[in-house]
């Protein structure tokens, strides 16, 4: 191994803190046919990459070495493939990082050593149903499952996490998550920051009791709000400091929180330069004064620290915003409720929309580089709505919170059931609308980060209903919708129209709110893709 590779690895470890339609049950024969179709199109008989991922329980010194915290985590092992494909992160509950290349055939052997069922979802990747994490394929404690797929996706920042029936939120909260970084020839042709200058950052919030143990929502009826903790962690570490040089970096940021939404800003008021979103690089860089980042979303930033001096510090913050919670005022207070929104009614939680620091960048050394921000990053094939199979009749998905029960089109999740409007022909382009305009529940409306499994989609437009302008104003300029997306934040009063293809694989593919507590409360449904 070269000295430069050793240095890259050491610095990466340092960054992680080491220094209304009736539903019907899908017939068994149709599910079997869908599975067979996916298998025929997917499974690599001889993979390029084979790895083992084990879900297990352990203890880590998050707050104190004297009182370690019990966590759940994924541990990875490379069986076959290029060195560096699987990178575990010592002393962090996060990881491993899987580094893949477009076109590779991948086999993952998932071993469940947890005391309950589990399954892995490859978030953002377009894979066969049996590798996608549908909870009907979850396995019990002590069992093993094999996921096989070919990497069809472009270069980008993807991730994996559990998708266990009614247990996704708590399993993710206790630590189960890892990154999947895909590269391809198009990305490799660009002069972007690489190796130790390409930094993954996973932002989450947690709460701890007086024994340094993770504290989750105590009562099920409190989960409709979503979990909100009182401590912000980055890469599994509190009070995160990122030691950098006086040069350009690529910062890959994942919102790995259960329900917290971030409004990202630099403390010095400088702009954020976006080069990528969920599904990879944009066509051209985009500049924002702030960025909205919902659970499950990713954003890649070009961050240039040339001109800084050793010892300088700059903070990445989440600044105040409103309008995402029921009758929420600026900074997270619930108007008329007499107090701020609490995470599972736990005192001291940071309200949704509050202002707080996330991490500190500290300039620790001088270094010169010749990189310049590329004017053109990638080529994106733009979908045209008139070419959609349902161009004259979009599939509308209405989001509701009636009776504190989150639903999609008035329906809750059913393991193998679909409605007539949830059956989608294979190899078609579809227009879908997420509609968060339930005027009968106007005071109880919430923002919902909507995620669809399978291929990435394109956001066509956002439309805001009359009367929501004031609530929308503090977030309206923070969306980057020009790239590929798999998760989109739908604000109260909004209708977001997207274009999505359903190619290659048949079977059941989930769509759901990525507020993980909402998902576990069954704000999730199936699309049945069939030939």
Tab-separated table of N, CA and C in Angstrom, residues 138-221:
chain	number	residue	atom	x	y	z
A	138	UNK	N	-37.370	-9.434	4.982
A	138	UNK	CA	-36.519	-9.321	6.168
A	138	UNK	C	-36.237	-10.706	6.742
A	139	UNK	N	-35.107	-10.814	7.438
A	139	UNK	CA	-34.689	-12.101	7.992
A	139	UNK	C	-34.629	-12.019	9.509
A	140	UNK	N	-34.742	-13.171	10.147
A	140	UNK	CA	-34.742	-13.232	11.594
A	140	UNK	C	-33.343	-13.234	12.184
A	141	UNK	N	-33.304	-13.165	13.485
A	141	UNK	CA	-32.032	-13.197	14.205
A	141	UNK	C	-31.290	-14.488	13.902
A	142	UNK	N	-30.000	-14.371	13.584
A	142	UNK	CA	-29.180	-15.533	13.286
A	142	UNK	C	-29.237	-15.996	11.851
A	143	UNK	N	-30.024	-15.332	11.012
A	143	UNK	CA	-30.166	-15.752	9.622
A	143	UNK	C	-29.281	-14.919	8.690
A	144	UNK	N	-29.144	-15.415	7.452
A	144	UNK	CA	-28.327	-14.756	6.431
A	144	UNK	C	-29.140	-14.590	5.155
A	145	UNK	N	-28.962	-13.463	4.496
A	145	UNK	CA	-29.609	-13.202	3.217
A	145	UNK	C	-28.556	-12.732	2.224
A	146	UNK	N	-28.791	-12.987	0.943
A	146	UNK	CA	-27.842	-12.599	-0.098
A	146	UNK	C	-28.515	-11.606	-1.038
A	147	UNK	N	-27.864	-10.457	-1.233
A	147	UNK	CA	-28.330	-9.449	-2.174
A	147	UNK	C	-27.377	-9.430	-3.366
A	148	UNK	N	-27.933	-9.530	-4.571
A	148	UNK	CA	-27.124	-9.487	-5.786
A	148	UNK	C	-27.689	-8.436	-6.731
A	149	UNK	N	-26.797	-7.632	-7.269
A	149	UNK	CA	-27.234	-6.603	-8.214
A	149	UNK	C	-26.038	-6.095	-9.009
A	150	UNK	N	-26.342	-5.483	-10.136
A	150	UNK	CA	-25.346	-4.771	-10.922
A	150	UNK	C	-25.521	-3.279	-10.670
A	151	UNK	N	-24.423	-2.570	-10.498
A	151	UNK	CA	-24.494	-1.129	-10.238
A	151	UNK	C	-24.860	-0.420	-11.539
A	152	UNK	N	-26.122	-0.028	-11.649
A	152	UNK	CA	-26.609	0.674	-12.832
A	152	UNK	C	-26.540	2.188	-12.672
A	153	UNK	N	-26.313	2.644	-11.454
A	153	UNK	CA	-26.426	4.061	-11.150
A	153	UNK	C	-25.154	4.824	-11.479
A	154	UNK	N	-25.325	6.098	-11.732
A	154	UNK	CA	-24.208	6.991	-12.006
A	154	UNK	C	-23.460	7.294	-10.712
A	155	UNK	N	-22.316	7.941	-10.858
A	155	UNK	CA	-21.525	8.313	-9.689
A	155	UNK	C	-22.357	9.170	-8.745
A	156	UNK	N	-22.243	8.893	-7.455
A	156	UNK	CA	-23.005	9.669	-6.492
A	156	UNK	C	-22.834	9.154	-5.083
A	157	UNK	N	-23.489	9.839	-4.165
A	157	UNK	CA	-23.453	9.515	-2.743
A	157	UNK	C	-24.754	8.818	-2.373
A	158	UNK	N	-24.680	7.522	-2.166
A	158	UNK	CA	-25.838	6.726	-1.786
A	158	UNK	C	-25.596	6.180	-0.376
A	159	UNK	N	-26.578	5.467	0.165
A	159	UNK	CA	-26.358	4.929	1.508
A	159	UNK	C	-27.227	3.710	1.723
A	160	UNK	N	-27.012	3.024	2.844
A	160	UNK	CA	-27.840	1.865	3.171
A	160	UNK	C	-28.225	1.921	4.641
A	161	UNK	N	-29.409	1.382	4.909
A	161	UNK	CA	-29.959	1.424	6.264
A	161	UNK	C	-31.027	0.342	6.382
A	162	UNK	N	-31.494	0.040	7.586
A	162	UNK	CA	-32.515	-1.001	7.733
A	162	UNK	C	-33.858	-0.539	7.181
A	163	UNK	N	-34.689	-1.503	6.841
A	163	UNK	CA	-36.048	-1.222	6.377
A	163	UNK	C	-36.998	-2.258	6.972
A	164	UNK	N	-36.799	-2.532	8.249
A	164	UNK	CA	-37.520	-3.590	8.938
A	164	UNK	C	-38.931	-3.134	9.289
A	165	UNK	N	-39.893	-4.035	9.149
A	165	UNK	CA	-41.299	-3.690	9.353
A	165	UNK	C	-41.532	-3.147	10.758
A	166	UNK	N	-41.998	-1.894	10.824
A	166	UNK	CA	-42.322	-1.202	12.079
A	166	UNK	C	-41.124	-1.007	13.006
A	167	UNK	N	-39.910	-1.279	12.519
A	167	UNK	CA	-38.712	-1.150	13.358
A	167	UNK	C	-37.616	-0.324	12.686
A	168	UNK	N	-37.920	0.255	11.525
A	168	UNK	CA	-36.893	1.005	10.802
A	168	UNK	C	-36.357	2.167	11.625
A	169	UNK	N	-37.239	2.969	12.193
A	169	UNK	CA	-36.819	4.177	12.905
A	169	UNK	C	-35.910	3.848	14.079
A	170	UNK	N	-36.308	2.890	14.893
A	170	UNK	CA	-35.523	2.595	16.090
A	170	UNK	C	-34.203	1.919	15.735
A	171	UNK	N	-34.214	1.026	14.738
A	171	UNK	CA	-32.962	0.373	14.348
A	171	UNK	C	-31.978	1.384	13.764
A	172	UNK	N	-32.468	2.305	12.939
A	172	UNK	CA	-31.585	3.345	12.408
A	172	UNK	C	-31.098	4.261	13.523
A	173	UNK	N	-31.981	4.570	14.454
A	173	UNK	CA	-31.610	5.454	15.561
A	173	UNK	C	-30.478	4.866	16.394
A	174	UNK	N	-30.503	3.577	16.610
A	174	UNK	CA	-29.468	2.950	17.427
A	174	UNK	C	-28.173	2.723	16.651
A	175	UNK	N	-28.138	3.112	15.356
A	175	UNK	CA	-26.847	3.171	14.698
A	175	UNK	C	-26.715	2.550	13.327
A	176	UNK	N	-27.725	1.841	12.832
A	176	UNK	CA	-27.560	1.083	11.591
A	176	UNK	C	-27.632	1.994	10.363
A	177	UNK	N	-26.484	2.295	9.788
A	177	UNK	CA	-26.406	3.083	8.553
A	177	UNK	C	-24.987	3.030	8.018
A	178	UNK	N	-24.857	3.060	6.699
A	178	UNK	CA	-23.550	3.113	6.050
A	178	UNK	C	-23.670	3.831	4.718
A	179	UNK	N	-22.550	4.209	4.148
A	179	UNK	CA	-22.519	4.940	2.886
A	179	UNK	C	-22.137	4.031	1.725
A	180	UNK	N	-22.671	4.350	0.544
A	180	UNK	CA	-22.281	3.708	-0.709
A	180	UNK	C	-21.840	4.817	-1.653
A	181	UNK	N	-20.558	4.865	-1.959
A	181	UNK	CA	-20.017	5.895	-2.845
A	181	UNK	C	-19.711	5.259	-4.193
A	182	UNK	N	-20.461	5.670	-5.199
A	182	UNK	CA	-20.328	5.113	-6.549
A	182	UNK	C	-19.544	6.095	-7.415
A	183	UNK	N	-18.640	5.565	-8.217
A	183	UNK	CA	-17.931	6.395	-9.188
A	183	UNK	C	-18.160	5.844	-10.590
A	184	UNK	N	-17.855	6.648	-11.597
A	184	UNK	CA	-17.973	6.211	-12.990
A	184	UNK	C	-16.990	7.014	-13.842
A	185	UNK	N	-16.941	6.693	-15.120
A	185	UNK	CA	-15.963	7.330	-16.005
A	185	UNK	C	-16.197	8.827	-16.127
A	186	UNK	N	-17.454	9.244	-16.143
A	186	UNK	CA	-17.756	10.669	-16.270
A	186	UNK	C	-17.195	11.448	-15.087
A	187	UNK	N	-17.412	10.941	-13.884
A	187	UNK	CA	-16.886	11.614	-12.697
A	187	UNK	C	-15.363	11.592	-12.682
A	188	UNK	N	-14.776	10.457	-13.060
A	188	UNK	CA	-13.321	10.332	-13.032
A	188	UNK	C	-12.637	11.277	-14.014
A	189	UNK	N	-13.359	11.712	-15.035
A	189	UNK	CA	-12.765	12.623	-16.019
A	189	UNK	C	-12.663	14.055	-15.498
A	190	UNK	N	-13.333	14.339	-14.387
A	190	UNK	CA	-13.329	15.689	-13.825
A	190	UNK	C	-12.204	15.855	-12.816
A	191	UNK	N	-11.730	17.065	-12.680
A	191	UNK	CA	-10.740	17.381	-11.654
A	191	UNK	C	-11.473	17.847	-10.399
A	192	UNK	N	-11.980	16.863	-9.660
A	192	UNK	CA	-12.658	17.120	-8.394
A	192	UNK	C	-11.746	16.704	-7.245
A	193	UNK	N	-11.942	17.250	-6.059
A	193	UNK	CA	-11.163	16.790	-4.903
A	193	UNK	C	-11.352	15.292	-4.684
A	194	UNK	N	-10.249	14.571	-4.442
A	194	UNK	CA	-10.296	13.125	-4.285
A	194	UNK	C	-9.598	12.712	-2.989
A	195	UNK	N	-9.730	11.417	-2.707
A	195	UNK	CA	-9.028	10.802	-1.578
A	195	UNK	C	-9.371	11.538	-0.281
A	196	UNK	N	-8.355	12.013	0.457
A	196	UNK	CA	-8.643	12.640	1.750
A	196	UNK	C	-9.325	13.996	1.611
A	197	UNK	N	-9.408	14.511	0.377
A	197	UNK	CA	-10.073	15.789	0.146
A	197	UNK	C	-11.540	15.599	-0.258
A	198	UNK	N	-11.976	14.367	-0.283
A	198	UNK	CA	-13.363	13.991	-0.584
A	198	UNK	C	-13.942	13.439	0.718
A	199	UNK	N	-14.710	14.270	1.435
A	199	UNK	CA	-15.037	13.997	2.837
A	199	UNK	C	-16.525	13.691	3.012
A	200	UNK	N	-16.877	12.482	3.465
A	200	UNK	CA	-18.273	12.178	3.788
A	200	UNK	C	-18.633	12.688	5.175
A	201	UNK	N	-19.836	13.268	5.292
A	201	UNK	CA	-20.317	13.823	6.554
A	201	UNK	C	-21.760	13.385	6.767
A	202	UNK	N	-22.004	12.627	7.819
A	202	UNK	CA	-23.342	12.137	8.140
A	202	UNK	C	-23.846	12.902	9.360
A	203	UNK	N	-24.936	13.662	9.188
A	203	UNK	CA	-25.483	14.493	10.260
A	203	UNK	C	-26.696	13.795	10.865
A	204	UNK	N	-26.706	13.679	12.197
A	204	UNK	CA	-27.805	13.030	12.912
A	204	UNK	C	-28.035	13.744	14.238
A	205	UNK	N	-29.173	13.486	14.863
A	205	UNK	CA	-29.414	13.986	16.213
A	205	UNK	C	-29.790	12.820	17.121
A	206	UNK	N	-29.383	12.930	18.378
A	206	UNK	CA	-29.601	11.878	19.362
A	206	UNK	C	-29.866	12.504	20.731
A	207	UNK	N	-30.405	11.687	21.643
A	207	UNK	CA	-30.544	12.060	23.050
A	207	UNK	C	-29.967	10.945	23.904
A	208	UNK	N	-29.385	11.318	25.040
A	208	UNK	CA	-28.742	10.359	25.937
A	208	UNK	C	-29.299	10.521	27.349
A	209	UNK	N	-29.367	9.407	28.081
A	209	UNK	CA	-29.769	9.494	29.484
A	209	UNK	C	-28.540	9.722	30.360
A	210	UNK	N	-28.733	9.722	31.688
A	210	UNK	CA	-27.614	10.028	32.584
A	210	UNK	C	-26.616	8.887	32.700
A	211	UNK	N	-26.906	7.757	32.046
A	211	UNK	CA	-25.959	6.643	31.988
A	211	UNK	C	-25.261	6.572	30.630
A	212	UNK	N	-25.391	7.630	29.848
A	212	UNK	CA	-24.780	7.727	28.511
A	212	UNK	C	-25.400	6.768	27.504
A	213	UNK	N	-26.625	6.327	27.769
A	213	UNK	CA	-27.297	5.431	26.839
A	213	UNK	C	-28.265	6.214	25.956
A	214	UNK	N	-28.397	5.756	24.717
A	214	UNK	CA	-29.315	6.399	23.790
A	214	UNK	C	-30.743	6.314	24.313
A	215	UNK	N	-31.452	7.426	24.193
A	215	UNK	CA	-32.829	7.502	24.674
A	215	UNK	C	-33.738	7.787	23.490
A	216	UNK	N	-34.688	6.903	23.271
A	216	UNK	CA	-35.600	7.032	22.132
A	216	UNK	C	-36.981	7.435	22.644
A	217	UNK	N	-37.916	7.594	21.731
A	217	UNK	CA	-39.276	7.989	22.085
A	217	UNK	C	-39.908	6.917	22.968
A	218	UNK	N	-40.443	7.346	24.092
A	218	UNK	CA	-40.957	6.387	25.066
A	218	UNK	C	-42.334	5.860	24.694
A	219	UNK	N	-43.169	6.702	24.098
A	219	UNK	CA	-44.560	6.324	23.859
A	219	UNK	C	-44.876	6.360	22.369
A	220	UNK	N	-45.533	5.323	21.893
A	220	UNK	CA	-45.848	5.218	20.470
A	220	UNK	C	-46.690	6.397	19.997
A	221	UNK	N	-47.600	6.896	20.854
A	221	UNK	CA	-48.482	7.960	20.389
A	221	UNK	C	-47.748	9.281	20.201
